[in-house]
Amino acid sequence: MFSSQKLFSQVLCPDAKSCVLPTCLFQHGKPSQKKEAYAKAIEAISNNQDGLPKDENSDLPRKRPRLSSETVKSGAIDEPHLNLEHSGHSENGRPKEISPIKSDQPSEEPLENQAVFMGLRLAKQGHRSQTSSTTATPKREISPPLLCRDRKPQFAPPTLDNTAASHGTQDTSHGSIGKAKESLNPRIVPRAPAKHEMRLALLRKLHEQIVRLSDEHKKQSSEEYMSIKLSPQDIIIMALDEEEKIARQSPSVYRNVMGHRVVALKKMKLDDWRKSVIASKSDKKVSTPSPSAPKVISSGLSPYEEVAVLTRFQASSSDLEKLGYVTSVPTDKEIAEAKAGIEASIGWEVCDRCTTRFRVFPGRRAEDGALTAGGKCQYHWGKAPWPTKSKTGSNTRSKDRIYTCCNEPIGESSGCTKADTHVFKVSDRKRLAHVLQFQETPANGAIPSSKAICVDCEMCYTVHGLELIRLTATDWPTGEEVIDVLVRPLGEILDLNSRYSGVWPSHFTEALAYDESSVKDTSDESGAPIPTLRMVPSPMAARTLLFTQISANTPLIGHALENDLNALRIIHPFVIDTVLLYPHRRGLPYRNGLKMLMYSVLEKTIQNSTIGQGHDSKEDARAAGELLRWKVLQEWPKLAREGWSFQDGVLCPPSLKEPQNRQVLGPGRIKRKRSIGPVQRDGEEDGEIIETVAALT
């Protein structure tokens, strides 16, 4: 119990007339009056022990004697509660309801009939009716009825809003009943665009201009004013909405946008102001504006010519090695070394999600059939990026790294997601070749030179690491589907990684065997087509299927394509990776995500499904192709200005032509104008620029 410290000594006691507590915290007037009331209450309680008026017709004890099982069985004492008239029970065995004591007017009874002491009330209910003797057992009174605890205090403590409560009024300046008022304080956004002091200062300036326009509008005709009448709270909400909208949509240029908005309000006319307010009132909720239309990609070239330009974007061998591509087939000796290392480790691996050491049992453990040992995995599926910095070097957010999955800082949470088993990933090319050997893309004369393929794969965790589980290939630049199949991995599956792969157990159980002649689409009850994924028996079969669509000279396009080719165990010479086409501003090993590139470059949104539903490999493959087409759209005008052209469908460099600004000086000599700075002058040139010509006669 907290110490009162005379906090209530100046507050009138709610039970001023009936309170008899010797150490009451509330005010009771003079001490002599309190002592007198206390003495009278003691006397009243001593005269009547049970707190009820005496019944002159009752001479039995008021409390029911305690009955033992032997007494009841012997029948020495009759059960008085069986008599419903005496027990206060209704015919159905339930207690009779007791009407509450009405206390609308303050009681004028003496203090001894109202005293309350130690939780016992002296309730005045009149005499109980005399019970009729209907049995041979001696008369006895039942226990007193329950006291009503719903009695309201006679003196309610004063409140600030008694007047409003009595009249049923409520503040509706917000426009909605019961909505809490907002103060002129910037709202919290996920990523603060500036410090709170800066946001508050700009918000006050914005609010000042809105108030000014509202005051000027009041001076106009009454009809116009009543059409957009704004209360002070409405003005605050309007300013907060505008500031929050700018903070969310333009955090990098927040200060400039806010400044422009304040200046625009200063110059705004009343007619424009009224129209803007009416438009904002039509939709009170802060709605995110619809994104701008995606950019249209049209280079003016035919698909055949666009493929011919792709030679300008082919990645070099050094660039591929930096990204982790396998450029040579591992030898048998390297594979033997990897096998020896695996046997020496006795199956111990490091979890790719929580970094815990655990054991893997390919083929299952003989004792209990377990695939792993090491308990359950608790991890964060989101990333923890470093706080962004402004141009001045100061952090615009918290100094702690925050997980994007649960918004918890690093070190305060062991994980927000639990899995049944740990998983691991293998990146060493020798260990990858130990599971399945790499193979170079073979020559295929049936594939035309004008063909390009976009590839995207999905992987799952098995006892061999990350293995291929879905293969998708689309045509470039049309985006038409070429291959889209499920793949049965070589090892036992530990985790389908459905959050990212988009492959769920139902896909495996419902998939049919792959057949080129099979129908790819089925229809649901409404008749809408549903793509049915077929399954190939192994990664080798998936690789062979892809080899039927490409040759060694076919451009393979994708985003972070080294993961896909390593899962397929393919070594391909002609690779175009959007990671290299759109490098990160901080360089490798940092990379731009495919989703971010599509939104920032083409203003398109991908991977927009519900969180946890996974990616669509077909969508990702087409997205990488569209990013490459945007590069072709930017590169071709430069090539055209340099003189590049198409001859018989082949991109040819500019031809060597004689400059047009040369003139013959005489036999064997040529004079040419050259520019040195802003002034042109004639001069006879020596050295390699001078050309000797045959006799010009």
XYZ file of C-alpha atoms in Angstrom:
697
model
C 0.000 0.000 0.000
C 1.378 3.397 -0.882
C 1.904 6.064 1.727
C -0.838 8.671 1.745
C 1.353 11.591 2.853
C -1.836 13.569 3.503
C -2.718 13.548 -0.175
C -6.446 13.261 0.593
C -6.589 15.357 3.740
C -8.343 18.197 1.902
C -10.816 15.938 0.058
C -14.270 15.414 1.572
C -14.879 11.784 2.518
C -17.432 10.119 0.191
C -19.138 8.494 3.239
C -18.935 11.528 5.458
C -22.052 10.701 7.515
C -21.489 6.983 7.822
C -17.689 6.660 7.908
C -16.349 5.553 11.305
C -12.787 4.607 10.397
C -10.463 5.962 13.094
C -7.667 6.654 10.572
C -9.652 7.697 7.514
C -7.552 9.404 4.820
C -10.263 11.909 3.917
C -11.487 15.084 5.591
C -14.273 14.769 8.198
C -14.528 18.218 9.704
C -13.634 18.669 13.349
C -11.951 15.813 15.270
C -14.609 15.944 18.011
C -17.383 15.131 15.533
C -15.430 12.159 14.219
C -14.858 10.751 17.712
C -18.548 11.162 18.559
C -19.646 9.324 15.428
C -17.128 6.566 16.118
C -18.439 6.091 19.674
C -22.043 5.888 18.506
C -21.120 3.293 15.886
C -19.367 1.117 18.463
C -22.393 1.247 20.725
C -24.746 0.359 17.902
C -22.624 -2.609 16.810
C -22.350 -3.928 20.378
C -26.153 -3.889 20.726
C -26.661 -5.701 17.443
C -23.845 -8.156 16.584
C -25.001 -9.266 13.144
C -25.652 -5.818 11.796
C -29.393 -6.355 11.392
C -32.358 -5.176 13.474
C -33.333 -7.587 16.185
C -36.301 -9.786 15.609
C -38.381 -9.884 18.739
C -40.156 -13.059 17.610
C -36.894 -14.981 17.085
C -35.059 -16.556 19.970
C -32.845 -18.937 17.996
C -29.258 -18.155 16.992
C -28.922 -16.396 13.675
C -25.965 -18.482 12.419
C -26.695 -21.962 11.112
C -24.833 -24.729 13.021
C -22.210 -26.661 11.140
C -23.492 -30.098 10.124
C -21.329 -33.189 9.867
C -22.018 -36.139 7.588
C -22.873 -38.383 10.554
C -25.407 -35.903 11.869
C -27.126 -35.658 8.522
C -27.220 -39.427 8.033
C -28.631 -40.053 11.506
C -31.371 -37.518 10.938
C -30.818 -35.908 14.304
C -31.119 -32.502 12.720
C -33.576 -31.800 10.011
C -32.246 -29.949 6.994
C -33.764 -26.482 7.224
C -32.634 -25.606 3.722
C -35.106 -28.109 2.321
C -37.879 -25.739 3.344
C -37.848 -23.257 0.540
C -39.955 -20.801 2.479
C -37.397 -20.590 5.274
C -34.201 -20.954 3.237
C -34.700 -17.975 0.971
C -34.486 -20.215 -2.103
C -36.920 -20.327 -4.971
C -38.677 -23.426 -6.142
C -35.940 -24.246 -8.659
C -33.344 -24.305 -5.912
C -31.714 -20.981 -6.794
C -31.330 -18.158 -4.297
C -34.076 -15.585 -4.366
C -33.080 -12.235 -5.765
C -32.818 -9.481 -3.227
C -33.968 -6.091 -4.378
C -31.291 -3.441 -3.932
C -31.741 -0.710 -1.407
C -32.731 2.505 -3.063
C -30.764 5.515 -1.953
C -31.736 8.321 -4.278
C -32.047 10.808 -1.401
C -29.549 11.227 1.399
C -30.676 9.280 4.441
C -31.911 11.149 7.498
C -31.581 8.170 9.829
C -29.443 8.393 12.971
C -25.788 7.542 12.677
C -26.069 4.276 14.584
C -28.383 2.877 11.881
C -25.932 3.840 9.060
C -22.556 3.098 10.638
C -20.128 1.014 8.681
C -17.283 -0.613 10.564
C -14.712 -3.136 9.264
C -16.766 -3.937 6.163
C -20.011 -4.655 8.090
C -23.005 -2.494 7.083
C -25.950 -1.830 9.352
C -28.584 -2.352 6.656
C -32.111 -1.546 7.641
C -34.523 -3.917 5.956
C -37.386 -4.259 8.492
C -38.335 -7.337 10.437
C -38.310 -10.737 8.856
C -41.720 -12.357 8.627
C -42.439 -14.931 11.253
C -42.039 -18.441 9.867
C -44.891 -20.853 10.147
C -44.241 -24.113 11.915
C -44.988 -26.732 9.287
C -42.666 -29.499 10.538
C -41.970 -31.221 13.799
C -38.453 -29.881 13.973
C -37.785 -26.936 16.266
C -37.928 -23.528 14.694
C -34.630 -21.881 13.767
C -33.763 -18.886 11.691
C -31.735 -19.137 8.561
C -28.642 -17.084 7.809
C -29.281 -13.421 7.059
C -29.751 -12.527 3.395
C -26.866 -11.272 1.328
C -26.223 -7.571 1.553
C -26.491 -5.549 -1.631
C -23.113 -4.205 -2.694
C -24.467 -2.128 -5.588
C -25.207 0.796 -3.374
C -23.779 4.037 -4.716
C -21.933 6.414 -2.427
C -24.004 9.323 -1.218
C -21.304 11.825 -2.062
C -19.622 11.244 -5.421
C -16.093 12.647 -5.742
C -15.985 15.740 -7.900
C -14.778 15.311 -11.509
C -13.772 17.734 -14.186
C -16.288 16.496 -16.730
C -19.356 16.029 -14.561
C -21.172 18.705 -16.504
C -20.468 17.125 -19.859
C -21.414 13.694 -18.564
C -24.699 14.940 -17.175
C -25.697 16.472 -20.498
C -24.346 13.605 -22.625
C -22.037 15.852 -24.641
C -18.758 14.736 -26.150
C -15.997 16.411 -28.033
C -16.533 15.851 -31.738
C -14.197 18.458 -33.116
C -12.293 15.640 -34.770
C -15.156 14.679 -36.907
C -15.531 11.264 -35.237
C -16.986 10.573 -31.812
C -14.590 9.225 -29.233
C -11.414 9.944 -31.191
C -8.571 11.260 -29.092
C -7.249 14.725 -29.739
C -3.872 15.140 -31.393
C -1.284 17.709 -30.510
C 0.985 19.588 -32.871
C 3.728 16.982 -32.632
C 5.161 15.038 -35.608
C 3.822 11.526 -35.951
C 6.105 8.538 -35.711
C 7.184 7.071 -39.050
C 9.243 3.899 -39.654
C 12.234 5.881 -40.926
C 12.528 9.412 -39.589
C 13.579 11.790 -42.385
C 15.121 14.303 -39.952
C 15.577 14.979 -36.268
C 12.531 15.687 -34.172
C 13.488 19.332 -33.658
C 13.688 19.912 -37.395
C 10.385 18.150 -38.062
C 8.651 20.097 -35.295
C 9.924 23.452 -36.592
C 8.760 22.735 -40.151
C 5.441 21.402 -38.888
C 4.804 24.613 -36.956
C 5.499 26.703 -40.038
C 3.112 24.555 -42.049
C 0.458 24.842 -39.345
C 0.928 28.601 -39.209
C 0.155 28.985 -42.905
C -2.912 26.737 -42.682
C -4.221 28.792 -39.748
C -3.638 31.998 -41.703
C -5.570 30.735 -44.719
C -8.380 29.504 -42.489
C -8.659 32.883 -40.746
C -8.732 34.732 -44.065
C -11.415 32.403 -45.330
C -13.595 33.185 -42.312
C -13.806 36.777 -43.485
C -15.508 35.703 -46.700
C -19.221 35.068 -47.158
C -20.841 32.815 -44.590
C -21.955 30.185 -47.132
C -18.430 29.669 -48.407
C -17.079 29.525 -44.878
C -19.619 27.010 -43.628
C -18.875 24.702 -46.557
C -15.311 24.130 -45.313
C -15.558 25.113 -41.672
C -12.467 23.886 -39.845
C -12.020 23.595 -36.108
C -8.600 24.064 -34.489
C -8.304 20.303 -34.171
C -9.091 19.834 -37.872
C -6.320 22.265 -38.771
C -3.837 20.361 -36.602
C -4.804 17.071 -38.231
C -4.457 18.601 -41.683
C -0.941 19.797 -40.885
C 0.007 16.423 -39.379
C -1.324 14.543 -42.403
C 0.672 16.653 -44.853
C 3.864 16.383 -42.806
C 3.509 12.619 -42.411
C 2.838 12.157 -46.115
C 6.023 14.027 -47.032
C 8.043 12.194 -44.361
C 7.004 8.799 -45.716
C 7.233 9.469 -49.443
C 10.231 11.816 -49.670
C 12.526 11.111 -46.705
C 15.724 11.921 -48.598
C 14.520 15.406 -49.654
C 12.159 15.970 -46.747
C 13.463 19.421 -45.824
C 13.239 20.760 -49.372
C 9.747 19.405 -49.984
C 8.478 20.845 -46.703
C 9.997 24.214 -47.534
C 8.373 24.240 -50.968
C 5.032 23.324 -49.420
C 5.210 26.202 -46.923
C 6.089 28.650 -49.701
C 3.219 27.306 -51.831
C 0.773 27.890 -48.988
C 2.044 31.442 -48.599
C 1.277 32.161 -52.256
C -1.940 30.158 -52.446
C -5.189 31.945 -53.263
C -8.363 31.412 -51.265
C -10.156 29.723 -54.157
C -7.363 27.168 -54.509
C -7.327 26.742 -50.744
C -11.041 25.990 -50.637
C -10.755 23.430 -53.429
C -7.858 21.651 -51.723
C -9.715 21.472 -48.407
C -12.844 20.089 -50.063
C -10.742 17.458 -51.811
C -9.013 16.464 -48.578
C -12.319 16.257 -46.693
C -13.694 13.798 -49.218
C -11.141 11.277 -47.978
C -10.146 11.867 -44.366
C -7.820 8.911 -44.186
C -4.195 9.365 -45.151
C -3.977 7.360 -48.358
C -0.799 6.497 -50.165
C -0.897 7.889 -53.692
C -0.967 5.352 -56.437
C 2.469 4.718 -57.864
C 3.306 6.225 -61.195
C 2.805 4.146 -64.304
C 5.643 1.717 -65.051
C 8.127 2.864 -67.618
C 7.541 1.671 -71.159
C 10.549 -0.059 -72.708
C 10.755 0.459 -76.451
C 14.149 0.559 -78.118
C 12.837 0.619 -81.674
C 14.767 -2.558 -82.492
C 13.438 -5.941 -83.451
C 13.895 -8.838 -80.997
C 16.621 -10.223 -83.257
C 18.508 -6.909 -83.183
C 18.098 -6.574 -79.408
C 19.768 -9.953 -78.939
C 22.627 -8.800 -81.161
C 23.303 -5.860 -78.821
C 23.718 -8.206 -75.833
C 27.363 -8.827 -76.715
C 28.058 -5.395 -75.218
C 26.888 -6.641 -71.776
C 28.635 -10.012 -71.607
C 30.437 -10.448 -68.268
C 34.151 -11.200 -68.330
C 35.705 -14.210 -66.618
C 37.299 -12.044 -63.923
C 33.962 -10.442 -63.091
C 32.297 -13.851 -62.897
C 34.931 -15.145 -60.495
C 34.462 -12.130 -58.241
C 30.771 -12.926 -57.975
C 31.403 -16.581 -57.113
C 30.795 -18.244 -60.472
C 32.439 -21.601 -61.145
C 34.425 -21.144 -64.351
C 36.215 -24.502 -64.510
C 35.216 -28.084 -63.813
C 36.714 -29.408 -60.525
C 39.167 -32.251 -60.996
C 38.869 -35.718 -59.503
C 41.653 -34.901 -57.057
C 39.778 -31.872 -55.742
C 36.625 -33.921 -55.353
C 38.548 -36.595 -53.421
C 39.870 -33.914 -51.055
C 36.350 -32.652 -50.468
C 35.152 -36.187 -49.750
C 37.912 -36.744 -47.221
C 37.018 -33.490 -45.474
C 33.347 -34.466 -45.243
C 34.231 -37.830 -43.744
C 36.565 -36.216 -41.206
C 33.892 -33.770 -40.061
C 31.533 -36.659 -39.165
C 28.586 -34.629 -40.425
C 29.152 -31.502 -38.306
C 27.930 -28.317 -39.986
C 27.144 -24.701 -39.064
C 23.536 -23.576 -39.295
C 22.970 -21.069 -42.072
C 20.258 -19.280 -40.029
C 21.356 -19.245 -36.365
C 25.093 -20.200 -36.747
C 24.681 -23.133 -34.323
C 26.833 -26.235 -34.834
C 24.827 -29.378 -35.468
C 25.166 -32.795 -37.062
C 23.679 -34.047 -40.319
C 22.957 -37.708 -41.094
C 22.560 -38.302 -44.858
C 20.433 -41.373 -45.345
C 19.055 -40.984 -41.778
C 20.566 -42.158 -38.506
C 20.230 -45.869 -37.928
C 19.111 -45.601 -34.300
C 16.063 -43.409 -34.702
C 15.930 -42.348 -38.358
C 16.779 -38.717 -37.570
C 18.239 -36.465 -40.257
C 19.868 -33.944 -37.904
C 20.852 -33.620 -34.264
C 21.155 -30.353 -32.393
C 17.667 -29.313 -31.411
C 15.384 -26.755 -32.948
C 16.491 -23.640 -34.785
C 15.503 -20.193 -33.509
C 16.450 -17.387 -35.841
C 15.544 -14.074 -37.504
C 14.466 -14.482 -41.113
C 14.888 -10.754 -41.807
C 18.076 -8.799 -42.287
C 19.640 -6.258 -39.926
C 20.903 -3.378 -42.098
C 23.182 -0.693 -40.776
C 21.529 2.633 -39.924
C 21.567 5.046 -42.827
C 23.565 8.240 -42.578
C 22.768 11.690 -43.843
C 25.101 13.806 -45.940
C 26.458 15.408 -42.775
C 27.416 11.990 -41.408
C 24.842 11.841 -38.626
C 22.526 8.869 -38.298
C 18.933 9.541 -39.217
C 17.737 6.506 -37.307
C 18.665 4.586 -34.179
C 22.309 3.646 -33.776
C 21.345 -0.010 -33.268
C 20.898 -2.414 -36.137
C 17.259 -3.461 -36.285
C 15.934 -6.725 -37.716
C 13.433 -6.121 -40.486
C 11.357 -9.153 -39.480
C 10.472 -8.172 -35.897
C 11.983 -4.665 -35.412
C 14.147 -5.980 -32.583
C 17.727 -4.709 -32.163
C 20.633 -7.111 -32.434
C 21.468 -8.748 -29.123
C 18.063 -8.371 -27.477
C 16.285 -11.288 -29.152
C 17.550 -14.776 -29.872
C 15.096 -15.142 -32.724
C 11.517 -14.477 -33.729
C 11.034 -17.665 -35.774
C 11.439 -21.309 -34.804
C 12.114 -24.257 -37.089
C 12.206 -27.981 -36.375
C 15.781 -28.441 -37.558
C 18.962 -26.568 -38.421
C 20.070 -26.145 -42.043
C 23.320 -25.369 -43.828
C 24.634 -24.091 -47.141
C 27.629 -25.221 -49.218
C 29.512 -22.712 -51.396
C 32.800 -24.524 -52.024
C 32.893 -25.751 -55.606
C 34.731 -28.956 -54.618
C 32.005 -29.943 -52.155
C 29.357 -29.023 -54.714
C 31.061 -31.242 -57.284
C 31.187 -34.083 -54.733
C 27.379 -34.157 -54.681
C 26.961 -33.538 -58.430
C 29.733 -32.792 -60.911
C 29.705 -29.582 -62.947
C 29.222 -29.680 -66.702
C 29.969 -27.132 -69.393
C 27.199 -26.135 -71.747
C 27.475 -28.329 -74.844
C 27.191 -27.076 -78.405
C 23.720 -27.259 -79.891
C 23.326 -26.518 -83.569
C 19.548 -26.545 -83.325
C 19.520 -23.355 -81.244
C 19.476 -20.141 -83.362
C 21.929 -17.362 -82.587
C 19.064 -14.941 -82.038
C 17.859 -16.719 -78.906
C 18.422 -15.539 -75.313
C 17.119 -17.135 -72.103
C 16.330 -15.687 -68.665
C 16.850 -18.193 -65.856
C 15.755 -18.232 -62.225
C 15.892 -21.127 -59.777
C 14.502 -21.795 -56.318
C 16.383 -23.844 -53.749
C 15.562 -25.787 -50.584
C 17.669 -27.117 -47.708
C 18.589 -30.813 -47.772
C 21.194 -32.998 -46.114
C 23.581 -31.898 -48.902
C 23.026 -28.160 -48.410
C 21.049 -25.968 -50.792
C 19.631 -27.981 -53.689
C 17.582 -27.104 -56.734
C 13.831 -27.444 -56.270
C 12.364 -25.360 -59.105
C 13.709 -24.326 -62.509
C 12.176 -21.536 -64.610
C 13.365 -20.257 -67.982
C 11.719 -17.553 -70.100
C 12.452 -16.231 -73.551
C 14.137 -12.841 -73.935
C 12.930 -10.259 -74.824
C 9.367 -11.572 -75.222
C 9.134 -13.053 -71.694
C 7.303 -16.178 -72.844
C 7.624 -19.270 -70.675
C 10.094 -21.878 -71.892
C 10.586 -24.139 -68.848
C 8.890 -24.187 -65.454
C 9.233 -27.444 -63.527
C 9.683 -28.724 -60.010
C 12.861 -30.697 -59.302
C 13.220 -33.580 -56.881
C 16.474 -33.023 -54.939
C 19.103 -35.703 -54.392
C 19.157 -35.519 -50.596
C 16.469 -35.740 -47.956
C 14.679 -32.412 -47.512
C 15.249 -30.569 -44.229
C 13.355 -27.369 -45.054
C 11.581 -26.336 -48.246
C 12.480 -22.699 -47.499
C 8.931 -21.814 -48.562
C 9.195 -18.242 -47.290
C 11.540 -17.508 -50.197
C 11.208 -20.420 -52.631
C 7.410 -20.283 -52.809
C 7.326 -24.096 -52.979
C 5.081 -25.765 -50.392
C 4.560 -29.431 -49.481
C 1.268 -29.471 -51.385
C 3.128 -28.636 -54.590
C 5.207 -31.784 -54.214
C 2.329 -34.046 -53.274
C 0.107 -32.834 -56.133
C 2.795 -32.588 -58.858
C 2.754 -35.022 -61.759
C 5.733 -36.375 -63.661
C 7.093 -34.101 -66.370
C 6.018 -34.889 -69.896
C 6.501 -32.580 -72.852
C 3.234 -33.700 -74.369
C 1.275 -33.146 -71.152
C -1.112 -30.249 -70.756
C 0.505 -27.462 -68.764
C -2.672 -25.729 -67.661
C -5.788 -26.889 -65.919
C -8.896 -24.953 -64.930
C -10.553 -24.376 -61.590
C -14.280 -24.296 -60.863
C -14.625 -20.795 -62.307
C -12.849 -21.771 -65.500
C -9.734 -19.680 -64.817
C -6.484 -21.401 -65.873
C -4.228 -22.643 -63.085
C -0.641 -23.481 -64.032
C 0.255 -26.995 -62.959
C 3.928 -27.560 -62.219
C 5.337 -30.858 -63.399
C 8.231 -32.559 -61.634
C 11.469 -33.918 -63.046
C 13.142 -36.743 -61.109
C 16.541 -35.147 -60.394
C 18.727 -32.052 -60.893
C 20.512 -33.892 -63.696
C 17.224 -34.200 -65.564
C 16.528 -30.504 -65.036
C 19.968 -29.604 -66.368
C 19.467 -31.804 -69.425
C 16.104 -30.148 -70.012
C 17.725 -26.706 -69.970
C 20.474 -27.857 -72.364
C 17.776 -28.589 -74.954
C 16.950 -24.866 -75.023
C 20.429 -23.282 -75.021
C 23.833 -23.613 -76.584
C 27.278 -22.397 -75.547
C 26.690 -19.078 -77.360
C 23.206 -18.450 -75.949
C 23.105 -15.506 -73.535
C 21.893 -16.551 -70.072
C 20.297 -13.643 -68.190
C 19.468 -13.401 -64.506
C 19.983 -11.662 -61.190
C 22.767 -13.176 -59.039
C 22.893 -15.966 -61.559
C 25.843 -17.709 -59.877
C 23.470 -19.253 -57.310
C 21.254 -20.649 -60.049
C 24.092 -22.031 -62.176
C 25.800 -23.553 -59.125
C 22.549 -25.287 -58.179
C 22.276 -26.594 -61.748
C 26.042 -27.400 -61.822
C 26.423 -25.588 -65.147
C 29.452 -23.688 -66.445
C 28.307 -21.258 -69.125
C 30.550 -18.801 -71.022
C 27.938 -16.182 -71.976
C 26.383 -14.741 -68.826
C 24.663 -11.382 -68.294
C 24.091 -10.618 -64.613
C 22.036 -7.611 -63.530
C 24.179 -7.412 -60.382
C 27.006 -6.231 -62.668
C 24.744 -4.070 -64.823
C 23.433 -2.186 -61.776
C 26.278 -2.232 -59.242
C 25.835 -1.138 -55.651
C 27.112 2.330 -54.830
C 29.479 0.829 -52.239
C 30.775 -1.855 -54.578
C 31.112 -5.575 -53.998
C 30.270 -7.541 -51.913
C 27.221 -5.274 -51.578
C 24.485 -5.899 -54.100
C 21.213 -4.291 -55.065
C 18.159 -6.469 -54.629
C 16.009 -7.355 -57.609
C 12.880 -5.914 -56.005
C 14.604 -2.612 -55.267
C 16.030 -2.363 -58.788
C 12.644 -2.937 -60.397
C 11.057 -0.230 -58.274
C 13.846 2.339 -58.589
C 14.647 1.793 -62.271
C 11.362 0.757 -63.873
C 8.939 1.857 -61.129
C 7.432 -1.615 -61.015
C 6.577 -3.635 -57.916
C 7.436 -7.329 -57.800
C 7.442 -9.950 -55.040
C 4.381 -8.189 -53.679
C 2.627 -11.316 -52.400
C 1.649 -11.861 -48.785
C 4.591 -12.073 -46.392
C 5.658 -15.696 -46.074
C 4.113 -16.878 -49.378
C 7.462 -16.870 -51.184
C 8.755 -15.654 -54.534
C 7.619 -16.549 -58.021
C 10.635 -17.636 -60.052
C 8.826 -16.834 -63.303
C 8.249 -13.268 -62.152
C 11.889 -12.897 -61.087
C 13.198 -14.227 -64.412
C 11.076 -11.784 -66.392
C 12.101 -8.923 -64.087
C 15.791 -9.552 -64.812
C 14.993 -9.526 -68.536
C 13.187 -6.193 -68.285
C 16.145 -4.633 -66.479
C 18.400 -5.774 -69.312
C 16.030 -4.324 -71.919
C 16.221 -0.979 -70.120
C 20.004 -1.104 -70.460
C 19.665 -1.889 -74.157
C 17.317 1.084 -74.502
C 19.981 3.330 -73.000
C 22.946 1.794 -74.824
C 21.651 1.671 -78.403
C 21.367 5.465 -78.958
C 25.017 5.820 -77.896
C 26.094 3.103 -80.315
C 24.075 4.672 -83.107
C 25.763 8.036 -82.562
C 29.170 6.355 -82.717
C 28.315 4.816 -86.055
C 27.397 1.242 -85.118
C 24.880 -0.372 -87.437
C 23.260 -3.690 -88.309
C 24.350 -5.513 -91.433
C 22.502 -8.742 -92.177
C 21.390 -8.870 -88.547
C 24.943 -8.533 -87.212
C 26.026 -5.542 -85.150
C 29.002 -3.986 -86.934
C 31.381 -1.281 -85.618
C 31.627 2.074 -87.417
C 33.495 1.933 -90.763
C 36.696 3.936 -91.332
C 35.886 6.915 -93.492
C 38.060 9.825 -94.667
C 37.386 12.966 -92.657
C 35.390 15.608 -94.518
C 37.405 18.614 -93.215
C 40.604 17.866 -95.117
C 41.876 19.638 -98.253
C 44.818 18.938 -100.568
C 47.773 21.360 -100.356
C 49.560 19.947 -103.311
C 51.337 16.832 -104.447
C 51.962 14.687 -101.355
C 50.716 17.185 -98.762
C 47.335 17.589 -96.993
C 46.223 20.543 -94.950
C 43.494 20.182 -92.275
C 41.762 22.596 -89.993
C 42.076 21.817 -86.358
C 40.573 23.426 -83.305
C 42.762 24.646 -80.441
C 40.469 26.121 -77.875
C 37.727 28.412 -79.139
C 39.795 29.653 -82.084
C 40.338 27.730 -85.296
C 43.463 28.222 -87.348
C 45.062 26.724 -90.397
C 48.308 24.961 -90.002
C 50.450 22.423 -91.703
C 50.618 19.267 -89.683
C 53.580 16.987 -89.245
C 53.997 13.551 -87.812
C 51.391 10.843 -87.972
C 48.570 13.206 -88.898
C 50.142 14.149 -92.236
C 49.028 11.821 -94.985
C 50.869 11.190 -98.184
C 48.771 10.789 -101.235
C 49.465 9.829 -104.750
C 50.121 12.442 -107.376
C 46.992 14.439 -107.835
C 47.157 15.662 -111.384
